[in-house]
CSV table of C-alpha atoms in Angstrom, one decimal:
chain,number,residue,atom,x,y,z
A,20,UNK,CA,146.0,49.6,56.2
A,21,UNK,CA,145.1,51.9,59.1
A,22,UNK,CA,144.2,55.3,57.9
A,23,UNK,CA,146.2,58.3,59.0
A,24,UNK,CA,145.0,61.9,58.6
A,25,UNK,CA,148.6,62.9,57.8
A,26,UNK,CA,148.6,60.7,54.7
A,27,UNK,CA,149.2,62.5,51.4
A,28,UNK,CA,146.7,61.5,48.8
A,29,UNK,CA,147.2,61.9,45.0
A,30,UNK,CA,144.1,61.9,42.7
A,31,UNK,CA,145.0,61.3,39.1
A,32,UNK,CA,142.4,62.8,36.8
A,33,UNK,CA,141.6,65.0,39.8
A,34,UNK,CA,140.3,67.9,37.7
A,35,UNK,CA,137.6,65.8,36.1
A,36,UNK,CA,134.0,65.3,37.2
A,37,UNK,CA,134.6,62.5,39.7
A,38,UNK,CA,138.1,63.7,40.6
A,39,UNK,CA,137.2,67.3,41.5
A,40,UNK,CA,134.3,66.2,43.7
A,41,UNK,CA,136.5,63.6,45.4
A,42,UNK,CA,139.3,66.2,45.9
A,43,UNK,CA,137.0,68.6,47.6
A,44,UNK,CA,135.6,65.9,49.9
A,45,UNK,CA,139.1,64.8,50.9
A,46,UNK,CA,140.2,68.4,51.5
A,47,UNK,CA,137.1,68.9,53.7
A,48,UNK,CA,138.0,65.8,55.7
A,49,UNK,CA,141.5,67.2,56.3
A,50,UNK,CA,143.8,65.3,54.0
A,51,UNK,CA,146.7,66.9,52.1
A,52,UNK,CA,145.6,66.3,48.5
A,53,UNK,CA,147.5,66.5,45.2
A,54,UNK,CA,146.1,66.4,41.7
A,55,UNK,CA,147.6,65.1,38.4
A,56,UNK,CA,145.6,66.0,35.3
A,57,UNK,CA,146.5,66.8,31.7
A,58,UNK,CA,143.3,69.0,31.4
A,59,UNK,CA,142.1,67.3,28.3
A,60,UNK,CA,138.6,66.9,29.8
A,61,UNK,CA,139.2,68.2,33.3
A,62,UNK,CA,139.4,71.9,34.1
A,63,UNK,CA,141.2,73.7,36.9
A,64,UNK,CA,138.1,75.7,37.5
A,65,UNK,CA,136.4,72.6,38.7
A,66,UNK,CA,138.8,72.7,41.7
A,67,UNK,CA,137.7,76.2,42.8
A,68,UNK,CA,135.7,76.7,46.0
A,69,UNK,CA,132.7,79.0,46.5
A,70,UNK,CA,135.1,81.9,46.9
A,71,UNK,CA,136.8,81.0,43.6
A,72,UNK,CA,140.0,79.9,45.3
A,73,UNK,CA,141.8,76.6,44.5
A,74,UNK,CA,140.9,74.0,47.1
A,75,UNK,CA,144.5,72.8,47.0
A,76,UNK,CA,147.7,74.9,46.8
A,77,UNK,CA,149.0,75.5,43.3
A,78,UNK,CA,152.1,73.5,44.2
A,79,UNK,CA,149.9,70.5,44.7
A,80,UNK,CA,148.6,70.6,41.1
A,81,UNK,CA,150.5,68.8,38.3
A,82,UNK,CA,149.5,69.4,34.7
A,83,UNK,CA,151.2,66.3,33.3
A,84,UNK,CA,150.8,63.5,30.7
A,85,UNK,CA,150.8,60.2,32.7
A,86,UNK,CA,151.7,58.3,29.5
A,87,UNK,CA,155.2,59.5,30.4
A,88,UNK,CA,156.7,57.3,33.2
A,89,UNK,CA,159.0,60.1,34.5
A,90,UNK,CA,155.9,62.2,35.1
A,91,UNK,CA,154.3,59.3,37.0
A,92,UNK,CA,157.4,59.0,39.2
A,93,UNK,CA,157.4,62.7,40.0
A,94,UNK,CA,153.7,63.0,41.0
A,95,UNK,CA,153.7,59.9,43.2
A,96,UNK,CA,156.9,60.8,45.1
A,97,UNK,CA,156.3,60.9,48.8
A,98,UNK,CA,152.6,60.1,48.3
A,99,UNK,CA,150.8,57.6,50.6
A,100,UNK,CA,147.6,56.8,48.7
A,101,UNK,CA,146.9,57.1,45.0
A,102,UNK,CA,143.4,57.2,43.7
A,103,UNK,CA,143.8,56.5,40.0
A,104,UNK,CA,140.9,58.0,38.0
A,105,UNK,CA,142.9,59.3,35.0
A,106,UNK,CA,142.1,57.7,31.6
A,107,UNK,CA,141.2,58.7,28.1
A,108,UNK,CA,137.4,58.5,27.6
A,109,UNK,CA,134.6,60.6,26.2
A,110,UNK,CA,131.3,60.0,24.5
A,111,UNK,CA,130.6,56.8,22.6
A,112,UNK,CA,131.4,58.3,19.2
A,113,UNK,CA,134.9,59.3,20.4
A,114,UNK,CA,135.6,55.9,22.0
A,115,UNK,CA,134.6,53.9,18.9
A,116,UNK,CA,136.3,56.3,16.5
A,117,UNK,CA,139.7,56.3,18.3
A,118,UNK,CA,140.0,52.7,19.6
A,119,UNK,CA,143.7,52.2,18.9
A,120,UNK,CA,144.8,55.5,20.6
A,121,UNK,CA,142.3,55.1,23.5
A,122,UNK,CA,143.6,51.6,24.2
A,123,UNK,CA,147.3,52.4,23.9
A,124,UNK,CA,146.9,55.7,26.0
A,125,UNK,CA,145.1,53.9,28.8
A,126,UNK,CA,147.5,51.0,28.9
A,127,UNK,CA,150.4,53.4,29.2
A,128,UNK,CA,148.7,55.6,31.8
A,129,UNK,CA,147.6,52.7,34.0
A,130,UNK,CA,150.9,50.7,33.8
A,131,UNK,CA,153.2,53.7,34.3
A,132,UNK,CA,151.1,55.0,37.2
A,133,UNK,CA,151.1,51.6,39.0
A,134,UNK,CA,154.8,51.0,38.4
A,135,UNK,CA,155.6,54.4,39.8
A,136,UNK,CA,153.5,53.7,42.8
A,137,UNK,CA,155.4,50.5,43.4
A,138,UNK,CA,158.8,52.2,42.9
A,139,UNK,CA,157.9,55.1,45.3
A,140,UNK,CA,156.5,52.7,47.9
A,141,UNK,CA,153.0,54.1,47.8
A,142,UNK,CA,150.9,52.5,50.6
A,143,UNK,CA,147.7,52.0,48.7
A,144,UNK,CA,146.7,52.2,45.0
A,145,UNK,CA,143.0,52.6,44.3
A,146,UNK,CA,142.1,51.9,40.7
A,147,UNK,CA,138.8,52.9,39.0
A,148,UNK,CA,137.6,50.4,36.5
A,149,UNK,CA,134.5,50.4,34.3
A,150,UNK,CA,131.4,48.4,33.6
A,151,UNK,CA,132.4,48.7,30.0
A,152,UNK,CA,134.7,45.8,30.7
A,153,UNK,CA,131.9,43.3,31.0
A,154,UNK,CA,131.6,40.9,28.0
A,155,UNK,CA,129.6,42.2,25.1
A,156,UNK,CA,127.6,38.9,24.8
A,157,UNK,CA,126.3,39.4,28.4
A,158,UNK,CA,125.3,43.0,27.6
A,159,UNK,CA,123.6,42.3,24.2
A,160,UNK,CA,120.3,41.2,25.6
A,161,UNK,CA,117.4,43.1,27.2
A,162,UNK,CA,117.1,42.8,31.0
A,163,UNK,CA,120.1,40.6,31.8
A,164,UNK,CA,120.4,39.7,35.5
A,165,UNK,CA,122.4,42.2,37.5
A,166,UNK,CA,126.1,41.6,37.0
A,167,UNK,CA,128.3,40.2,39.7
A,168,UNK,CA,132.0,41.1,39.7
A,169,UNK,CA,133.0,37.7,38.4
A,170,UNK,CA,130.9,38.1,35.3
A,171,UNK,CA,133.7,40.1,33.7
A,172,UNK,CA,135.4,36.8,32.7
A,173,UNK,CA,135.7,35.2,30.2
A,174,UNK,CA,136.7,38.6,28.9
A,175,UNK,CA,135.1,40.0,25.8
A,176,UNK,CA,134.5,43.8,26.2
A,177,UNK,CA,132.8,45.5,23.2
A,178,UNK,CA,135.3,48.4,23.1
A,179,UNK,CA,139.0,49.0,23.2
A,180,UNK,CA,138.2,51.3,26.1
A,181,UNK,CA,136.7,48.4,28.1
A,182,UNK,CA,139.7,46.2,27.3
A,183,UNK,CA,142.2,48.8,28.4
A,184,UNK,CA,140.4,49.4,31.7
A,185,UNK,CA,140.2,45.6,32.3
A,186,UNK,CA,143.9,45.3,31.7
A,187,UNK,CA,144.4,48.0,34.3
A,188,UNK,CA,142.5,45.9,36.8
A,189,UNK,CA,144.5,42.8,35.9
A,190,UNK,CA,147.8,44.5,36.3
A,191,UNK,CA,146.8,45.9,39.7
A,192,UNK,CA,145.9,42.5,40.9
A,193,UNK,CA,149.2,41.1,39.6
A,194,UNK,CA,151.0,43.7,41.6
A,195,UNK,CA,149.0,42.8,44.7
A,196,UNK,CA,149.4,39.1,44.3
A,197,UNK,CA,153.2,39.6,43.9
A,198,UNK,CA,153.3,41.4,47.3
A,199,UNK,CA,154.3,44.7,45.6
A,200,UNK,CA,151.5,47.0,46.8
A,201,UNK,CA,148.1,47.1,48.6
A,202,UNK,CA,145.3,47.8,46.1
A,203,UNK,CA,141.6,48.3,45.8
A,204,UNK,CA,139.6,48.2,42.6
A,205,UNK,CA,136.2,49.9,42.2
A,206,UNK,CA,134.4,49.1,38.9
A,207,UNK,CA,132.1,52.0,38.1
A,208,UNK,CA,128.9,51.9,36.2
A,209,UNK,CA,127.7,55.0,34.2
A,210,UNK,CA,128.6,57.9,36.4
A,211,UNK,CA,126.9,61.3,35.8
A,212,UNK,CA,126.7,64.6,37.6
A,213,UNK,CA,128.4,68.0,37.7
A,214,UNK,CA,130.7,69.5,36.7
A,215,UNK,CA,130.0,67.9,33.3
A,216,UNK,CA,131.8,68.0,30.0
A,217,UNK,CA,129.6,69.9,27.5
A,218,UNK,CA,131.9,69.8,24.5
A,219,UNK,CA,130.0,67.8,21.8
A,220,UNK,CA,133.1,65.9,20.8
A,221,UNK,CA,133.8,64.7,24.4
A,222,UNK,CA,130.5,64.7,26.3
A,223,UNK,CA,128.7,61.6,27.5
A,224,UNK,CA,125.1,60.8,27.1
A,225,UNK,CA,123.3,62.7,29.9
A,226,UNK,CA,125.1,66.0,29.6
A,227,UNK,CA,124.9,65.7,25.8
A,228,UNK,CA,121.2,65.3,25.9
A,229,UNK,CA,120.9,68.2,28.3
A,230,UNK,CA,122.9,70.4,26.0
A,231,UNK,CA,120.9,69.4,22.9
A,232,UNK,CA,117.6,70.1,24.8
A,233,UNK,CA,118.7,73.5,26.2
A,234,UNK,CA,120.1,74.6,22.8
A,235,UNK,CA,117.2,73.3,20.8
A,236,UNK,CA,115.8,75.6,18.1
A,237,UNK,CA,113.8,73.1,16.0
A,238,UNK,CA,111.7,71.4,18.7
A,239,UNK,CA,113.6,68.2,18.0
A,240,UNK,CA,116.0,66.1,20.2
A,241,UNK,CA,118.1,63.6,18.2
A,242,UNK,CA,119.1,60.6,20.3
A,243,UNK,CA,121.8,58.3,19.1
A,244,UNK,CA,120.9,54.7,18.5
A,245,UNK,CA,117.5,53.1,19.1
A,246,UNK,CA,117.0,54.7,22.6
A,247,UNK,CA,116.2,51.2,23.9
A,248,UNK,CA,119.8,50.7,25.1
A,249,UNK,CA,120.0,50.8,28.9
A,250,UNK,CA,122.6,51.8,31.5
A,251,UNK,CA,122.9,51.7,35.3
A,252,UNK,CA,123.3,55.4,36.0
A,253,UNK,CA,125.0,56.3,39.3
A,254,UNK,CA,125.4,59.9,40.6
A,255,UNK,CA,128.9,61.3,41.1
A,256,UNK,CA,128.1,62.1,44.8
A,257,UNK,CA,127.4,58.4,45.5
A,258,UNK,CA,130.6,57.3,43.7
A,259,UNK,CA,132.7,59.8,45.7
A,260,UNK,CA,131.2,58.3,48.8
A,261,UNK,CA,132.3,54.9,47.6
A,262,UNK,CA,135.8,56.1,47.1
A,263,UNK,CA,135.9,57.7,50.6
A,264,UNK,CA,134.8,54.4,52.1
A,265,UNK,CA,137.4,52.6,50.1
A,266,UNK,CA,140.2,54.9,51.2
A,267,UNK,CA,139.1,54.3,54.8
A,268,UNK,CA,138.8,50.5,54.4
A,269,UNK,CA,141.2,48.8,56.7
A,270,UNK,CA,141.0,45.2,55.5
A,271,UNK,CA,143.2,43.9,52.7
A,272,UNK,CA,142.0,43.7,49.1
A,273,UNK,CA,139.3,41.1,48.8
A,274,UNK,CA,138.3,41.5,45.2
A,275,UNK,CA,136.8,44.0,42.8
A,276,UNK,CA,133.8,46.0,44.0
A,277,UNK,CA,131.4,47.5,41.5
A,278,UNK,CA,129.5,50.7,42.2
A,279,UNK,CA,126.1,51.0,40.5
A,280,UNK,CA,122.4,50.5,41.0
A,281,UNK,CA,120.7,47.2,40.6
A,282,UNK,CA,118.4,48.5,37.9
A,283,UNK,CA,118.9,50.0,34.5
A,284,UNK,CA,117.3,52.9,32.6
A,285,UNK,CA,116.8,53.3,28.9
A,286,UNK,CA,118.3,56.2,27.1
A,287,UNK,CA,114.8,56.9,25.7
A,288,UNK,CA,113.6,57.3,29.3
A,289,UNK,CA,116.5,59.6,30.1
A,290,UNK,CA,115.6,61.8,27.1
A,291,UNK,CA,112.0,62.0,28.1
A,292,UNK,CA,112.9,63.1,31.6
A,293,UNK,CA,115.3,65.7,30.4
A,294,UNK,CA,112.7,67.1,27.9
A,295,UNK,CA,110.2,67.2,30.8
A,296,UNK,CA,112.6,69.2,33.0
A,297,UNK,CA,113.0,71.7,30.1
A,298,UNK,CA,109.3,72.4,30.0
A,299,UNK,CA,109.6,72.6,26.2
A,300,UNK,CA,107.6,70.9,23.5
A,301,UNK,CA,110.3,68.8,21.8
A,302,UNK,CA,109.9,65.7,19.7
A,303,UNK,CA,112.4,62.9,20.4
A,304,UNK,CA,113.9,61.2,17.3
A,305,UNK,CA,116.3,58.4,17.1
A,306,UNK,CA,119.3,58.2,14.8
A,307,UNK,CA,119.9,54.4,14.4
A,308,UNK,CA,122.9,55.1,12.1
A,309,UNK,CA,124.9,56.2,15.2
A,310,UNK,CA,126.5,53.7,17.7
A,311,UNK,CA,124.7,52.9,20.9
A,312,UNK,CA,127.2,50.6,22.6
A,313,UNK,CA,126.2,47.7,24.9
A,314,UNK,CA,122.5,47.1,25.1
A,315,UNK,CA,121.9,46.6,28.8
A,316,UNK,CA,123.7,46.3,32.1
A,317,UNK,CA,123.1,46.8,35.8
A,318,UNK,CA,124.9,46.0,39.0
A,319,UNK,CA,124.5,43.4,41.7
A,320,UNK,CA,125.9,45.7,44.4
A,321,UNK,CA,125.9,43.2,47.3
A,322,UNK,CA,129.7,43.3,47.5
A,323,UNK,CA,129.6,47.1,47.9
A,324,UNK,CA,127.1,46.7,50.7
A,325,UNK,CA,129.0,43.9,52.4
A,326,UNK,CA,132.5,45.4,52.2
A,327,UNK,CA,131.9,49.2,52.1
A,328,UNK,CA,128.4,49.6,53.5
A,329,UNK,CA,127.6,51.4,50.3
A,330,UNK,CA,124.5,51.6,48.2
A,331,UNK,CA,123.4,54.4,45.9
A,332,UNK,CA,121.5,57.2,47.7
A,333,UNK,CA,120.7,59.8,45.1
A,334,UNK,CA,117.6,59.0,43.0
A,335,UNK,CA,117.7,59.4,39.2
A,336,UNK,CA,115.0,62.1,39.4
A,337,UNK,CA,117.1,64.2,41.8
A,338,UNK,CA,120.3,63.6,39.9
A,339,UNK,CA,118.9,64.6,36.6
A,340,UNK,CA,117.4,67.8,38.1
A,341,UNK,CA,120.9,68.7,39.4
A,342,UNK,CA,122.7,68.2,36.2
A,343,UNK,CA,120.0,69.8,33.9
A,344,UNK,CA,119.8,73.0,35.8
A,345,UNK,CA,123.6,73.2,36.2
A,346,UNK,CA,123.9,72.8,32.4
A,347,UNK,CA,121.4,75.7,32.0
A,348,UNK,CA,123.6,78.0,34.0
A,349,UNK,CA,126.5,77.1,31.8
A,350,UNK,CA,124.8,77.4,28.4
A,351,UNK,CA,122.3,80.2,28.8
């Protein structure tokens, strides 16, 4: 599909961390951008510019529940490109404590949004998948080889969240193979950055550790699990660049592309770096009664390099500094 600056782009989940950064970048490029978000984790304030004005007109913002198909039809009407980021996800405790509702919600959100895109003749549907969809057996060992995209099958995700996101990939590919719509699928590893969710019931590991460190009164940082579990952390700015390159991609869909680094970092190492940034004397302790999720994963990002000319640019050191000092401004 040849890109046209007059195209209207809808970002579902556009008031979240990834979405709000992507929306701002698209607006700066010159696209007319629309946002659909139920504001469960996203916030309209994330869409403000430096002068505290909305980066999109109020009429372009839809506060809707995408589990409702009629809402999906409404927000995709006369849209050319949909970037589908919306899903139900939070920290590991929430995901594993609400597996049935997380799975059903995401299945409905994904299926309804895709069906509405087909019905409204959207030109391209870009779906955000997750590395949580890789099989648990391949993520249960230390230092596995970097995953290639095909490693997702035979399917055996550890969580209902991983299953729901994988089914979203599968349905998108079915629609493409049936000639219904052009698609792209980006499978994201652990994205972090600002603006971050700091609510203890919804936050993910890096902002949660930043909050605990900043608010510490007992010189103690409790880390869930053993701390030995690893993730391939990728900064939101790099992920947004991946989406921009995907939106601009003119070739047809040629398979899932994962975005993430080819190395993993332990949660223990992340905790140590955050404590170091704080300048505090804090003891790190591990609560092994809490879930820690998959043990290790990282990305073979050769497809991203080949098809998108993409590789992560922001170092973990730089990214952690950004999010830690942002959290300080919000919490102190």
